[in-house]
Amino acid sequence: FLEAAAALRAVDLDALANLAEPLKHVFWVNCHNLCVLHACVATGPPSTASAFAPVTSYYAWARRQRYAIGGIALSALQMEHAVLRRGDGAA
């Protein structure tokens, strides 16, 4: 996890912007999943019956899990809402 997280800091977001939309979406899905899995291993899963239930405790937990991608700190929640739910791959 640590090597992957370190590699994400060096991502060229300008080059990412030039990729086809489906490729951008795949990139952001993988970033989100890496962040969530890393957080589950490092700090434990959120204190909910289901880690992905849309409840306040999950949102609070996901807001604290952050990765620096291309020099921009993004939480798992930001990746989920701003990128994945919108679906266009823009950060």
PDB file of C-alpha atoms in Angstrom:
ATOM      1  CA  PHE A   1       0.000   0.000   0.000  1.00  0.00           C
ATOM      2  CA  LEU A   2       2.747   2.448   0.925  1.00  0.00           C
ATOM      3  CA  GLU A   3       4.570   2.087  -2.396  1.00  0.00           C
ATOM      4  CA  ALA A   4       1.360   2.576  -4.368  1.00  0.00           C
ATOM      5  CA  ALA A   5       0.384   5.588  -2.271  1.00  0.00           C
ATOM      6  CA  ALA A   6       3.830   7.130  -2.801  1.00  0.00           C
ATOM      7  CA  ALA A   7       3.599   6.559  -6.562  1.00  0.00           C
ATOM      8  CA  LEU A   8       0.253   8.378  -6.696  1.00  0.00           C
ATOM      9  CA  ARG A   9       1.895  11.577  -5.416  1.00  0.00           C
ATOM     10  CA  ALA A  10       3.870  11.769  -8.656  1.00  0.00           C
ATOM     11  CA  VAL A  11       0.923  11.265 -11.020  1.00  0.00           C
ATOM     12  CA  ASP A  12       0.759  13.888 -13.752  1.00  0.00           C
ATOM     13  CA  LEU A  13      -2.841  15.091 -13.562  1.00  0.00           C
ATOM     14  CA  ASP A  14      -2.434  17.044 -16.813  1.00  0.00           C
ATOM     15  CA  ALA A  15      -1.537  13.834 -18.644  1.00  0.00           C
ATOM     16  CA  LEU A  16      -4.462  12.092 -16.949  1.00  0.00           C
ATOM     17  CA  ALA A  17      -6.788  14.798 -18.275  1.00  0.00           C
ATOM     18  CA  ASN A  18      -5.816  13.819 -21.838  1.00  0.00           C
ATOM     19  CA  LEU A  19      -6.909  10.189 -21.421  1.00  0.00           C
ATOM     20  CA  ALA A  20     -10.210   8.832 -22.710  1.00  0.00           C
ATOM     21  CA  GLU A  21     -13.056   9.140 -20.197  1.00  0.00           C
ATOM     22  CA  PRO A  22     -13.328   5.398 -19.473  1.00  0.00           C
ATOM     23  CA  LEU A  23      -9.605   5.240 -18.661  1.00  0.00           C
ATOM     24  CA  LYS A  24      -9.885   8.203 -16.293  1.00  0.00           C
ATOM     25  CA  HIS A  25     -12.801   6.530 -14.556  1.00  0.00           C
ATOM     26  CA  VAL A  26     -10.815   3.296 -14.144  1.00  0.00           C
ATOM     27  CA  PHE A  27      -7.902   5.268 -12.678  1.00  0.00           C
ATOM     28  CA  TRP A  28     -10.143   6.972 -10.093  1.00  0.00           C
ATOM     29  CA  VAL A  29     -11.973   3.749  -9.188  1.00  0.00           C
ATOM     30  CA  ASN A  30      -8.606   2.133  -8.511  1.00  0.00           C
ATOM     31  CA  CYS A  31      -7.418   5.127  -6.444  1.00  0.00           C
ATOM     32  CA  HIS A  32     -10.592   5.042  -4.362  1.00  0.00           C
ATOM     33  CA  ASN A  33     -10.391   1.285  -3.813  1.00  0.00           C
ATOM     34  CA  LEU A  34      -6.710   1.474  -2.882  1.00  0.00           C
ATOM     35  CA  CYS A  35      -7.412   4.252  -0.387  1.00  0.00           C
ATOM     36  CA  VAL A  36     -10.324   2.386   1.234  1.00  0.00           C
ATOM     37  CA  LEU A  37      -8.480  -0.948   1.411  1.00  0.00           C
ATOM     38  CA  HIS A  38      -5.359   0.717   2.796  1.00  0.00           C
ATOM     39  CA  ALA A  39      -7.448   2.469   5.446  1.00  0.00           C
ATOM     40  CA  CYS A  40      -9.218  -0.765   6.418  1.00  0.00           C
ATOM     41  CA  VAL A  41      -5.868  -2.485   6.914  1.00  0.00           C
ATOM     42  CA  ALA A  42      -4.218   0.452   8.684  1.00  0.00           C
ATOM     43  CA  THR A  43      -7.035   1.725  10.903  1.00  0.00           C
ATOM     44  CA  GLY A  44      -9.760  -0.869  10.619  1.00  0.00           C
ATOM     45  CA  PRO A  45     -13.052  -0.594   8.775  1.00  0.00           C
ATOM     46  CA  PRO A  46     -15.663   2.018   9.677  1.00  0.00           C
ATOM     47  CA  SER A  47     -17.851   1.189  12.641  1.00  0.00           C
ATOM     48  CA  THR A  48     -20.955   0.258  10.669  1.00  0.00           C
ATOM     49  CA  ALA A  49     -22.664  -3.028   9.958  1.00  0.00           C
ATOM     50  CA  SER A  50     -21.669  -2.605   6.315  1.00  0.00           C
ATOM     51  CA  ALA A  51     -18.534  -0.681   5.372  1.00  0.00           C
ATOM     52  CA  PHE A  52     -20.307   0.870   2.406  1.00  0.00           C
ATOM     53  CA  ALA A  53     -23.680   1.669   3.937  1.00  0.00           C
ATOM     54  CA  PRO A  54     -24.618   5.323   3.345  1.00  0.00           C
ATOM     55  CA  VAL A  55     -24.542   6.307   7.007  1.00  0.00           C
ATOM     56  CA  THR A  56     -22.978   9.184   8.874  1.00  0.00           C
ATOM     57  CA  SER A  57     -20.243   7.108  10.509  1.00  0.00           C
ATOM     58  CA  TYR A  58     -19.064   5.820   7.129  1.00  0.00           C
ATOM     59  CA  TYR A  59     -18.955   9.342   5.740  1.00  0.00           C
ATOM     60  CA  ALA A  60     -16.921  10.555   8.720  1.00  0.00           C
ATOM     61  CA  TRP A  61     -14.518   7.613   8.334  1.00  0.00           C
ATOM     62  CA  ALA A  62     -14.153   8.058   4.556  1.00  0.00           C
ATOM     63  CA  ARG A  63     -13.523  11.796   5.001  1.00  0.00           C
ATOM     64  CA  ARG A  64     -10.457  10.988   7.156  1.00  0.00           C
ATOM     65  CA  GLN A  65      -8.907   8.556   4.655  1.00  0.00           C
ATOM     66  CA  ARG A  66      -6.767  10.651   2.305  1.00  0.00           C
ATOM     67  CA  TYR A  67      -4.302  10.099  -0.496  1.00  0.00           C
ATOM     68  CA  ALA A  68      -2.145  12.698  -2.221  1.00  0.00           C
ATOM     69  CA  ILE A  69      -2.690  12.243  -5.943  1.00  0.00           C
ATOM     70  CA  GLY A  70      -0.643  14.451  -8.212  1.00  0.00           C
ATOM     71  CA  GLY A  71       0.065  16.724  -5.265  1.00  0.00           C
ATOM     72  CA  ILE A  72      -3.605  17.164  -4.337  1.00  0.00           C
ATOM     73  CA  ALA A  73      -4.910  15.596  -1.114  1.00  0.00           C
ATOM     74  CA  LEU A  74      -8.212  13.834  -1.736  1.00  0.00           C
ATOM     75  CA  SER A  75     -10.276  11.859   0.725  1.00  0.00           C
ATOM     76  CA  ALA A  76     -11.972   8.590  -0.165  1.00  0.00           C
ATOM     77  CA  LEU A  77     -15.267  10.451   0.172  1.00  0.00           C
ATOM     78  CA  GLN A  78     -14.163  13.161  -2.264  1.00  0.00           C
ATOM     79  CA  MET A  79     -13.082  10.525  -4.773  1.00  0.00           C
ATOM     80  CA  GLU A  80     -16.394   8.740  -4.372  1.00  0.00           C
ATOM     81  CA  HIS A  81     -18.627  11.770  -4.728  1.00  0.00           C
ATOM     82  CA  ALA A  82     -16.746  14.222  -6.934  1.00  0.00           C
ATOM     83  CA  VAL A  83     -15.238  11.707  -9.310  1.00  0.00           C
ATOM     84  CA  LEU A  84     -16.935   8.324  -9.237  1.00  0.00           C
ATOM     85  CA  ARG A  85     -20.556   9.334  -8.844  1.00  0.00           C
ATOM     86  CA  ARG A  86     -20.191  12.076 -11.438  1.00  0.00           C
ATOM     87  CA  GLY A  87     -18.489   9.545 -13.662  1.00  0.00           C
ATOM     88  CA  ASP A  88     -16.481  11.857 -15.896  1.00  0.00           C
ATOM     89  CA  GLY A  89     -13.069  11.178 -14.368  1.00  0.00           C
ATOM     90  CA  ALA A  90     -12.244  14.817 -13.620  1.00  0.00           C
ATOM     91  CA  ALA A  91     -10.806  15.537 -10.188  1.00  0.00           C
TER      92      ALA A  91
END
